[in-house]
Amino acid sequence: MNVLRRCIFSGLLFVYATGMIWCQERGNAVNSFPADSIRLQYLKDCCERADDTPEELLYLDSLLNESEGPENRNFKAYAYRNQIRHYYNAVDWEQAEKVSVPAISFFRREQMLDYLFETQAMIITLYTDRGEFELALQKGREMYKEAKEIGSAGDIAEACYVIAYACYISGRCNDALEWAERGVRLLDGMKDKHMNRMEFYFILAESSRQLNREERVIVYVDSVRRELIDFHLLNPDKPKDYFSYYWIWVYCNEADYELYCNHPAEACSCLKKADKYKQSDIYDTYKDGLYFTWSDYYLAVGDYDQATACLDTAAYYLQLRHSGENPDVCRRRAVIAAKKGDYKQATEELRHCVQIADSLSCARFDCQSHQLRSFFHINQLETERKKQSLVIHFQLILAFSLALALLLLCYLCYRFYRIKCLLAVAVKEAVEADENTSVFLSNMTRVVNDFLQETSAFSESLIRETEMEKRQEYAVSLCSRNELAQRVIFDILDVSKIESDRMQFHYEDVNLARLVREVYMKMQSFATEEVRLCLLPVKEMRMTADPIRLAQVLENILHCAFLHAKSGEVSFGYQAEGEEVVFFVSCKGIVFSEEACQFMFDRLAQTASKLENIQLGMVISRGLIMKMGGRMSMPVRTESGCRIEFVMPLKHI
């Protein structure tokens, strides 16, 4: 009993496992696997096993939907490419074109050029097969241009093929020869391009036959034979009938050439070789051509019944590929009837052939006219778009130029306004300077007149006075007043030179320690018991300056300090700060009021008083410092008095 139970349980497990495997193979249990690379590889293997079957589309859809992310881009590309290939083999134009739009966009974005150009080639070939030759040629030229920019030689050859194929099918045989030869040259030397070269040689042979170049046809046929032999040598694992339709085509063309040379026995031998591959051609690709050639052979040997039978078989296979009557079949029937002596039937067949040819020509003409008309409108729209684009670009450039001109005009107006303001300020300053100069000259004239009158009075008193002591007193007073007048006049001349920028400076390397010691020695004569002069310790330092003018500045400042000091101490020195030297004069017990500071630096205010009250030393010092590239500040109050500073650069620029 236990054995029976075990057998039943094992049988149920076997049935369950078999059912699961069947469901997985049918695609019904495909979503039971984890969404990883193992599952995607499994789906890809299922696609390869279900080649060109409805189940293949199920696997491809699942593979496409689940291969998200950059790491699965190869699976996604495989799914896109094989979907298009499936619809291409099934001649489902609408679905192939629908799938190609996202596929081509994906291939371009991911830079997968092999998939990109292969997909474009399949779609363009579909356009050719459904008779849209102009669209196929336009798309082919666009593909050729893109392949030349970013593709390899193989990609350019792919574009050459689709153009050559469209030219051959549409009857442009010379153009087909040109593009096919260009493609063969591009593929020269590539070992893995046997299929591509055979396709080019096929177009070359068929186009040459259309142009009645039979000698060239057999050359291209031999080239296809060599490519087939080389392929099998490089791929010994492939079956002998791997390219069965090409072997049929080669032997049929060789048979045609033997019939052309009037060698029916050799033609029959070639056709028998072609018959060996007939069963392997599952797509019936070239069986119509095989039976057409058999019909030509039987016609050549006089077996008209067999020729007619083979012609009917060829027409059947041709009807499978292209619906509708073919004028070539009618022409061959007319030839057979004429050989049999049935001229009436031959005439009927020829008349029918002409009608079919005219009908096909009209249909093709209407189709191509419609395509050309569409392309003419497209070209017109493209031309108009380019014109509009040029107009828009011109308008943008014009608007930009106008905006730039407006900005330039605004800038020029602003500059004009600024210059006008600066000129107004300069004019105002010039007027003020002129007025100040007039006031200065007027004051100096008055001061000099007063001084001369006082001097004249002293001189008259000196002349009239008889006492020697008073005469000596008047003489000393006159001498001191003359010295004062001389100093004031020299100061006025210095101020004039500074303001007129005529003061000359002679720059040289100056030893500052020596210079301040010389100033100290010279200014010792102004020191008294109440007001002492002190030189602070300084470091040895050198700078570029005019030593005479620099000493004059220091002397003027020290002289001003002594004039205002009643008691205390006047000390001076310098110190380095970076690329500058700070000179300072410290006055202990001396405080300058704000009015006194303004008076020291205002030449007009000083010239308004008497000659003996004019002290232009500080005015001259500030002017000299500024001319030598320095700066001077107003006296600053300190805890013990005040401090006067000025800054000079170490090197004159």
XYZ file of C-alpha atoms in Angstrom:
653
model
C 0.000 0.000 0.000
C 2.848 2.347 0.831
C 4.500 1.571 -2.488
C 1.283 2.436 -4.326
C 1.025 5.765 -2.507
C 4.598 6.624 -3.342
C 3.999 5.834 -7.030
C 0.889 8.012 -7.109
C 2.716 10.875 -5.344
C 5.670 10.622 -7.756
C 3.294 10.650 -10.707
C 1.561 13.793 -9.456
C 4.937 15.524 -8.994
C 5.955 14.554 -12.533
C 2.699 15.914 -13.990
C 3.093 19.153 -12.003
C 6.716 19.641 -13.092
C 5.841 18.887 -16.711
C 3.000 21.403 -16.608
C 5.261 24.088 -15.148
C 7.891 23.522 -17.817
C 5.246 23.666 -20.550
C 3.837 26.911 -19.134
C 7.280 28.444 -18.975
C 8.052 27.457 -22.547
C 4.742 28.936 -23.727
C 5.498 32.200 -21.920
C 2.599 31.921 -19.478
C 4.847 31.580 -16.424
C 7.552 33.949 -17.582
C 6.991 36.376 -14.708
C 7.788 33.782 -12.049
C 11.557 34.410 -12.330
C 13.438 37.153 -10.478
C 14.014 40.342 -12.474
C 17.805 40.085 -12.796
C 20.400 39.341 -15.445
C 19.761 35.571 -15.185
C 16.103 36.077 -16.002
C 16.920 38.462 -18.857
C 19.397 35.954 -20.279
C 16.715 33.278 -20.001
C 14.274 35.469 -21.948
C 16.918 36.091 -24.599
C 17.530 32.344 -24.970
C 13.784 31.809 -25.318
C 13.691 34.455 -28.079
C 16.437 32.667 -29.988
C 14.637 29.316 -29.713
C 11.312 30.843 -30.833
C 12.805 32.606 -33.883
C 10.146 34.115 -36.229
C 7.212 32.638 -34.277
C 4.376 34.418 -32.429
C 5.912 33.267 -29.133
C 9.052 35.238 -29.989
C 7.106 38.511 -29.742
C 5.891 37.570 -26.239
C 9.434 36.957 -25.062
C 10.705 40.115 -26.777
C 7.978 42.238 -25.151
C 8.846 40.833 -21.716
C 12.555 41.359 -22.335
C 11.938 44.945 -23.464
C 9.736 45.815 -20.484
C 12.063 44.304 -17.877
C 15.442 45.452 -19.221
C 15.388 48.874 -17.565
C 18.523 50.593 -16.320
C 21.895 51.275 -17.908
C 23.274 47.872 -16.902
C 20.635 46.125 -19.092
C 21.020 48.333 -22.165
C 22.328 45.427 -24.289
C 19.229 43.327 -23.534
C 16.985 46.282 -24.380
C 18.845 46.883 -27.653
C 18.552 43.180 -28.510
C 14.792 43.286 -27.872
C 14.286 46.401 -30.025
C 16.394 45.070 -32.885
C 14.715 41.645 -32.992
C 11.223 43.101 -32.779
C 11.968 45.089 -35.930
C 13.627 42.057 -37.524
C 10.547 39.931 -36.724
C 8.164 42.416 -38.353
C 10.636 42.876 -41.218
C 10.647 39.142 -41.991
C 6.853 39.055 -41.615
C 6.566 42.070 -43.993
C 4.493 43.877 -41.352
C 5.389 47.412 -42.403
C 3.199 49.315 -39.950
C 4.409 47.491 -36.832
C 8.042 47.630 -37.957
C 7.795 51.375 -38.526
C 6.005 51.881 -35.193
C 8.664 49.993 -33.212
C 11.544 51.653 -35.087
C 10.781 55.161 -33.743
C 11.622 54.497 -30.043
C 14.288 51.974 -31.056
C 16.239 54.429 -33.222
C 15.911 57.112 -30.541
C 17.287 54.662 -27.942
C 20.188 53.574 -30.176
C 21.142 57.205 -30.867
C 20.974 58.150 -27.202
C 23.089 55.170 -26.131
C 25.502 55.525 -29.098
C 24.869 51.916 -30.205
C 25.781 52.563 -33.824
C 25.697 48.972 -35.137
C 22.096 48.536 -33.990
C 21.211 52.042 -35.174
C 22.300 51.612 -38.791
C 21.088 48.008 -39.033
C 17.622 49.096 -37.881
C 17.567 52.032 -40.283
C 18.601 49.718 -43.133
C 15.699 47.332 -42.429
C 13.135 50.164 -42.316
C 14.449 51.775 -45.516
C 14.396 48.379 -47.265
C 10.730 48.038 -46.251
C 10.020 51.421 -47.870
C 11.636 50.121 -51.063
C 9.708 46.831 -50.990
C 6.364 48.624 -50.743
C 7.239 50.935 -53.635
C 8.018 54.150 -51.758
C 11.265 54.630 -53.672
C 11.640 58.383 -53.206
C 11.132 58.106 -49.458
C 13.603 55.222 -49.337
C 16.188 57.215 -51.298
C 15.757 60.267 -49.095
C 16.036 58.229 -45.892
C 18.993 56.357 -47.381
C 20.867 59.575 -48.141
C 20.177 60.844 -44.618
C 21.485 57.541 -43.244
C 24.577 57.802 -45.473
C 25.272 61.337 -44.244
C 24.874 60.304 -40.591
C 27.066 57.216 -41.095
C 29.829 59.350 -42.619
C 29.719 61.659 -39.581
C 29.635 59.132 -36.724
C 29.735 55.615 -38.176
C 32.372 53.151 -39.345
C 33.147 51.956 -42.876
C 30.718 49.067 -42.363
C 27.940 51.484 -41.383
C 28.606 53.620 -44.471
C 28.485 50.458 -46.608
C 25.102 49.607 -45.022
C 23.792 53.003 -46.142
C 25.236 52.447 -49.636
C 23.362 49.142 -49.839
C 19.913 50.549 -49.012
C 20.416 53.322 -51.596
C 21.691 50.858 -54.220
C 18.767 48.503 -53.529
C 16.216 51.333 -53.848
C 17.845 52.450 -57.122
C 17.838 48.878 -58.486
C 14.185 48.171 -57.599
C 13.059 51.552 -58.990
C 14.891 50.958 -62.299
C 17.764 53.406 -61.762
C 20.347 50.808 -62.741
C 23.272 53.157 -63.368
C 22.825 54.747 -59.930
C 22.499 51.272 -58.423
C 25.830 50.256 -60.008
C 27.540 53.379 -58.662
C 26.334 52.924 -55.068
C 26.954 49.160 -55.067
C 30.534 49.596 -56.317
C 31.084 52.208 -53.608
C 29.845 49.743 -50.994
C 32.115 46.947 -52.282
C 35.126 49.249 -52.022
C 34.227 50.099 -48.420
C 33.933 46.403 -47.480
C 37.166 45.400 -49.194
C 39.391 43.533 -46.749
C 36.710 42.934 -44.075
C 36.676 39.196 -43.332
C 33.268 39.019 -41.635
C 31.277 40.826 -44.342
C 30.605 37.960 -46.808
C 26.824 38.436 -46.661
C 27.119 42.186 -47.271
C 29.451 41.735 -50.236
C 27.150 39.087 -51.752
C 24.227 41.501 -51.537
C 26.253 44.156 -53.368
C 27.369 41.667 -56.045
C 23.735 40.585 -56.462
C 22.690 44.204 -57.162
C 25.659 44.673 -59.514
C 24.792 41.517 -61.455
C 21.061 42.228 -61.741
C 21.624 45.894 -62.676
C 24.178 44.862 -65.318
C 21.643 42.375 -66.727
C 19.066 45.164 -66.992
C 21.659 47.178 -68.952
C 22.439 44.124 -71.206
C 26.010 43.775 -69.935
C 26.129 39.969 -69.875
C 29.930 39.778 -69.591
C 29.825 41.840 -66.404
C 26.987 39.718 -65.002
C 29.022 36.502 -64.979
C 31.941 38.345 -63.331
C 29.737 39.408 -60.425
C 28.202 35.917 -60.239
C 31.708 34.438 -59.895
C 32.366 36.972 -57.123
C 29.300 35.708 -55.249
C 30.509 32.104 -55.691
C 33.917 33.018 -54.222
C 32.266 34.735 -51.261
C 30.148 31.614 -50.614
C 33.207 29.360 -50.735
C 35.189 31.677 -48.433
C 32.289 31.802 -45.997
C 32.114 28.003 -45.730
C 35.890 27.781 -45.325
C 35.780 30.250 -42.422
C 32.616 28.662 -40.958
C 32.939 24.884 -41.419
C 30.245 24.287 -38.788
C 27.597 25.851 -41.045
C 25.655 23.465 -43.318
C 26.453 23.441 -47.022
C 23.007 24.805 -47.863
C 23.244 27.698 -45.359
C 22.943 30.231 -48.210
C 20.745 27.988 -50.377
C 18.980 30.851 -52.169
C 22.340 32.379 -53.175
C 23.576 29.017 -54.480
C 20.359 28.725 -56.525
C 20.898 32.235 -57.846
C 24.543 31.519 -58.758
C 23.764 28.298 -60.642
C 20.770 29.868 -62.432
C 22.909 32.788 -63.614
C 25.633 30.406 -64.765
C 22.972 28.440 -66.648
C 21.711 31.662 -68.263
C 25.245 32.473 -69.372
C 25.692 28.944 -70.836
C 22.405 29.333 -72.736
C 23.616 32.763 -73.894
C 26.753 31.010 -75.199
C 24.573 28.211 -76.744
C 25.784 25.462 -74.378
C 22.512 23.760 -73.280
C 24.239 20.697 -71.784
C 26.334 22.824 -69.429
C 23.216 24.874 -68.611
C 21.338 21.688 -67.664
C 24.221 20.638 -65.400
C 24.086 23.993 -63.599
C 20.314 23.760 -63.160
C 20.558 20.270 -61.679
C 23.042 21.623 -59.141
C 20.577 24.390 -58.317
C 17.785 21.818 -57.816
C 19.786 20.270 -54.964
C 19.311 23.471 -52.929
C 15.626 23.852 -53.760
C 14.353 22.037 -50.684
C 16.562 24.113 -48.355
C 15.089 27.427 -49.526
C 12.218 27.527 -47.025
C 11.310 31.109 -47.999
C 11.035 30.319 -51.758
C 13.320 33.306 -52.289
C 14.586 32.471 -55.772
C 12.468 29.498 -56.913
C 10.708 31.638 -59.511
C 14.102 32.446 -61.039
C 15.033 28.743 -61.011
C 11.903 27.701 -62.939
C 12.245 30.635 -65.340
C 15.735 29.362 -66.150
C 14.437 25.770 -66.588
C 11.796 27.163 -68.946
C 14.525 28.929 -70.952
C 16.526 25.676 -71.078
C 13.580 23.581 -72.333
C 12.777 26.299 -74.855
C 16.376 26.145 -76.092
C 16.239 22.316 -76.514
C 12.762 22.413 -78.131
C 10.700 20.818 -75.326
C 7.903 23.392 -75.384
C 5.510 21.530 -73.094
C 8.134 21.327 -70.340
C 9.014 24.977 -70.998
C 5.347 25.935 -70.508
C 5.033 23.805 -67.365
C 8.163 25.341 -65.813
C 6.907 28.795 -66.782
C 3.595 28.123 -65.012
C 5.480 26.977 -61.894
C 7.674 30.087 -62.017
C 4.561 32.271 -62.350
C 3.089 30.536 -59.293
C 6.122 31.274 -57.114
C 6.282 34.808 -58.496
C 2.617 35.284 -57.588
C 3.422 34.304 -53.997
C 5.926 37.158 -53.729
C 4.237 39.792 -55.893
C 0.492 39.786 -56.456
C -0.757 40.675 -59.913
C 0.257 39.680 -63.403
C 3.829 40.055 -64.583
C 4.566 41.199 -68.166
C 7.707 39.052 -68.260
C 5.556 35.895 -67.900
C 3.374 36.988 -70.830
C 6.466 37.755 -72.895
C 7.879 34.281 -72.235
C 4.532 32.664 -73.135
C 4.537 34.608 -76.402
C 8.068 33.379 -77.196
C 7.082 29.742 -76.505
C 3.940 30.115 -78.639
C 5.971 31.643 -81.480
C 8.488 28.766 -81.296
C 5.582 26.291 -81.476
C 4.198 28.130 -84.513
C 1.043 29.357 -82.778
C 1.439 32.955 -83.875
C -2.111 33.900 -82.965
C -1.558 32.950 -79.332
C 1.849 34.647 -79.474
C 0.190 37.831 -80.712
C -2.460 37.629 -77.981
C 0.199 37.134 -75.311
C 2.271 40.023 -76.636
C -0.785 42.284 -76.707
C -1.621 41.238 -73.160
C 2.028 41.794 -72.182
C 1.932 45.327 -73.579
C -1.304 46.073 -71.721
C 0.125 44.800 -68.433
C 3.366 46.713 -68.999
C 1.438 49.887 -69.784
C -0.764 49.393 -66.741
C 2.245 48.774 -64.505
C 4.065 51.736 -66.019
C 1.066 53.988 -65.441
C 0.654 52.708 -61.888
C 4.351 53.149 -61.177
C 4.284 56.572 -62.821
C 1.288 57.622 -60.724
C 2.904 56.254 -57.569
C 6.235 57.918 -58.221
C 4.510 61.127 -59.330
C 2.589 61.179 -56.063
C 5.813 60.554 -54.119
C 7.708 63.170 -56.107
C 4.838 65.611 -55.625
C 4.947 64.982 -51.891
C 8.697 65.408 -51.863
C 8.377 68.536 -53.979
C 6.028 70.000 -51.378
C 8.350 68.835 -48.612
C 11.306 70.437 -50.385
C 9.283 73.607 -50.854
C 8.426 73.629 -47.166
C 12.059 72.926 -46.306
C 13.199 75.748 -48.573
C 10.602 78.054 -47.052
C 11.682 76.957 -43.577
C 15.296 77.771 -44.414
C 14.249 81.156 -45.777
C 12.198 81.861 -42.673
C 15.104 80.695 -40.537
C 17.430 83.068 -42.385
C 14.925 85.901 -41.980
C 14.561 85.145 -38.269
C 18.333 84.993 -37.852
C 18.688 88.261 -39.747
C 16.003 89.857 -37.588
C 17.684 88.576 -34.442
C 21.036 89.929 -35.607
C 19.395 93.234 -36.524
C 17.618 93.428 -33.168
C 20.842 92.560 -31.377
C 22.707 95.181 -33.417
C 20.052 97.789 -32.650
C 20.155 96.888 -28.965
C 23.934 97.094 -29.040
C 23.756 100.431 -30.858
C 21.212 101.661 -28.311
C 23.446 100.563 -25.445
C 26.405 102.235 -27.141
C 24.346 105.393 -27.623
C 23.289 105.322 -23.966
C 26.900 104.807 -22.947
C 28.023 107.696 -25.166
C 25.260 109.900 -23.741
C 26.316 108.918 -20.237
C 29.958 109.628 -21.099
C 28.933 112.959 -22.626
C 26.958 113.778 -19.483
C 29.895 112.754 -17.275
C 32.330 114.825 -19.358
C 29.895 117.718 -19.218
C 29.683 117.397 -15.435
C 33.460 117.111 -15.158
C 33.857 120.122 -17.415
C 31.371 122.037 -15.298
C 33.284 121.074 -12.157
C 36.574 121.972 -13.853
C 35.144 125.298 -15.015
C 33.812 125.952 -11.532
C 37.175 125.069 -10.013
C 38.950 127.206 -12.616
C 36.620 130.104 -11.846
C 37.150 129.596 -8.130
C 40.909 129.327 -8.682
C 40.809 132.472 -10.767
C 38.782 134.229 -8.099
C 41.130 132.923 -5.388
C 44.107 134.042 -7.420
C 42.517 137.460 -7.848
C 41.802 137.640 -4.125
C 45.330 136.397 -3.385
C 46.885 139.006 -5.678
C 44.612 141.707 -4.275
C 45.556 140.744 -0.716
C 49.237 140.577 -1.597
C 49.022 143.977 -3.292
C 47.438 145.483 -0.208
C 49.936 143.754 2.115
C 52.912 144.859 0.015
C 51.554 148.433 -0.178
C 51.130 148.500 3.594
C 54.591 147.038 4.040
C 56.140 149.563 1.649
C 54.351 152.458 3.362
C 55.574 151.288 6.775
C 59.079 150.773 5.410
C 58.967 154.248 3.823
C 57.867 155.729 7.152
C 60.722 153.977 8.950
C 63.160 155.213 6.290
C 61.976 158.827 6.652
C 62.200 158.536 10.428
C 65.704 157.144 10.072
C 66.680 160.092 7.849
C 65.184 162.747 10.154
C 66.378 161.141 13.386
C 69.623 162.586 14.786
C 70.094 160.376 17.784
C 72.358 157.458 17.069
C 70.523 154.984 19.318
C 67.172 155.549 17.637
C 68.792 155.559 14.231
C 70.367 152.175 15.072
C 66.980 150.893 16.326
C 65.295 152.013 13.079
C 68.059 150.354 11.023
C 67.668 147.001 12.835
C 63.895 147.159 12.369
C 64.324 147.852 8.659
C 66.713 144.886 8.271
C 64.350 142.475 10.039
C 61.406 143.668 7.968
C 63.444 143.221 4.776
C 64.342 139.648 5.768
C 60.688 138.930 6.560
C 59.611 140.389 3.237
C 62.230 138.318 1.404
C 61.035 135.094 3.117
C 57.389 135.809 2.328
C 58.206 136.595 -1.299
C 60.129 133.312 -1.662
C 57.223 131.435 -0.071
C 54.776 133.081 -2.476
C 56.996 132.071 -5.394
C 57.075 128.465 -4.130
C 53.268 128.404 -3.814
C 52.936 129.756 -7.345
C 55.348 127.130 -8.734
C 53.510 124.318 -6.970
C 50.068 125.432 -8.144
C 51.294 125.999 -11.723
C 53.110 122.616 -11.675
C 56.454 124.254 -12.444
C 58.243 123.130 -9.326
C 61.234 120.978 -10.290
C 62.171 117.849 -8.339
C 65.479 115.983 -8.476
C 65.017 112.457 -7.168
C 67.926 110.447 -5.783
C 68.729 107.797 -3.226
C 68.415 109.465 0.212
C 69.815 108.316 3.541
C 66.939 109.264 5.824
C 68.902 109.018 9.068
C 71.499 111.495 7.815
C 68.808 113.824 6.398
C 66.827 114.063 9.653
C 70.033 114.622 11.635
C 70.923 117.527 9.330
C 67.425 118.970 9.809
C 67.797 118.514 13.554
C 71.100 120.382 13.594
C 69.653 123.197 11.492
C 66.493 123.600 13.587
C 68.394 123.627 16.909
C 68.673 127.400 16.581
C 64.878 127.709 17.076
C 64.944 125.720 20.323
C 64.776 127.567 23.642
C 64.755 126.643 27.260
C 60.956 126.600 27.219
C 60.599 124.694 23.920
C 63.028 121.847 23.363
C 63.739 119.996 20.087
C 64.218 116.233 20.220
C 65.154 113.742 17.466
C 63.727 110.328 18.261
C 65.865 107.207 17.602
C 65.507 106.080 13.994
C 66.735 103.119 11.964
C 68.980 103.413 8.976
C 66.761 103.567 5.899
C 67.035 104.677 2.302
C 64.355 105.954 -0.031
C 64.044 107.672 -3.386
C 63.127 111.349 -3.027
C 64.254 114.930 -3.563
C 66.368 115.513 -0.423
C 66.143 119.330 -0.606
C 62.332 119.366 -0.868
C 61.947 116.651 1.773
C 64.178 118.621 4.179
C 62.178 121.777 3.342
C 58.948 119.987 4.315
C 60.363 118.871 7.662
C 61.801 122.319 8.386
C 58.496 124.052 7.572
C 56.530 121.737 9.886
C 59.049 122.118 12.716
C 59.107 125.905 12.211
C 55.305 125.985 12.437
C 55.457 123.953 15.653
C 58.004 126.341 17.203
C 55.893 129.364 16.232
C 52.843 128.032 18.066
C 54.730 126.540 21.041
C 55.063 128.505 24.252
C 56.564 125.664 26.228
C 57.003 121.925 25.955
C 58.870 119.677 23.582
C 58.925 119.203 19.799
C 60.124 115.749 18.697
C 60.220 114.236 15.235
C 61.255 111.042 13.469
C 60.064 108.421 10.968
C 59.105 104.753 10.764
C 58.599 102.264 7.932
C 55.159 100.798 7.154
C 55.313 98.387 4.225
C 56.297 100.227 1.056
C 55.851 103.620 2.733
C 57.610 105.840 5.279
C 55.611 107.733 7.920
C 57.210 111.022 9.059
C 55.812 112.551 12.243
C 56.261 115.642 14.422
C 54.958 115.351 17.994
C 54.316 118.515 19.996
C 53.985 118.182 23.765
C 52.107 120.983 25.419
C 50.905 122.367 22.086
C 47.301 122.048 20.877
C 46.119 123.459 17.547
C 42.567 124.651 17.456
C 40.380 123.855 14.456
C 40.503 127.498 13.354
C 44.317 127.490 13.631
C 44.508 124.327 11.491
C 42.276 125.847 8.830
C 44.339 129.053 8.923
C 47.665 127.184 8.482
C 46.519 125.527 5.252
C 44.553 128.470 3.797
C 46.779 130.847 1.835
C 43.933 133.315 1.239
C 43.198 133.660 4.948
C 46.872 134.272 5.673
C 47.319 136.917 3.001
C 44.363 138.812 4.443
C 46.463 139.788 7.474
C 49.687 141.733 7.752
C 52.919 140.653 6.109
C 54.559 139.651 9.383
C 51.642 137.268 10.104
C 51.904 135.363 6.781
C 53.176 131.802 7.334
C 52.895 129.759 4.098
C 55.172 126.941 5.275
C 52.379 124.403 5.859
C 50.723 125.263 2.536
C 54.052 124.715 0.751
C 54.720 121.489 2.690
C 51.371 119.949 1.766
C 51.858 120.911 -1.889
C 55.386 119.421 -2.009
C 54.250 116.193 -0.326
C 51.408 115.702 -2.811
C 53.685 116.438 -5.788
C 56.162 113.786 -4.567
C 53.393 111.157 -4.354
C 52.673 111.340 -0.630
C 49.798 112.482 1.559
C 49.498 114.716 4.605
C 46.881 114.693 7.331
C 45.633 117.489 9.557
C 47.187 117.792 13.025
C 45.744 115.171 15.378
C 45.233 115.773 19.087
C 46.971 113.437 21.515
C 46.984 113.088 25.322
C 50.054 115.303 25.661
C 49.512 117.660 22.737
C 49.197 117.080 19.017
C 50.849 115.092 16.234
C 51.446 116.004 12.580
C 52.077 113.146 10.104
C 52.775 112.763 6.412
C 53.419 109.605 4.393
C 55.897 109.175 1.531
C 56.485 106.165 -0.781
C 59.847 104.398 -0.489
C 60.264 104.439 -4.259
C 59.110 107.246 -6.491
C 56.851 106.105 -9.333
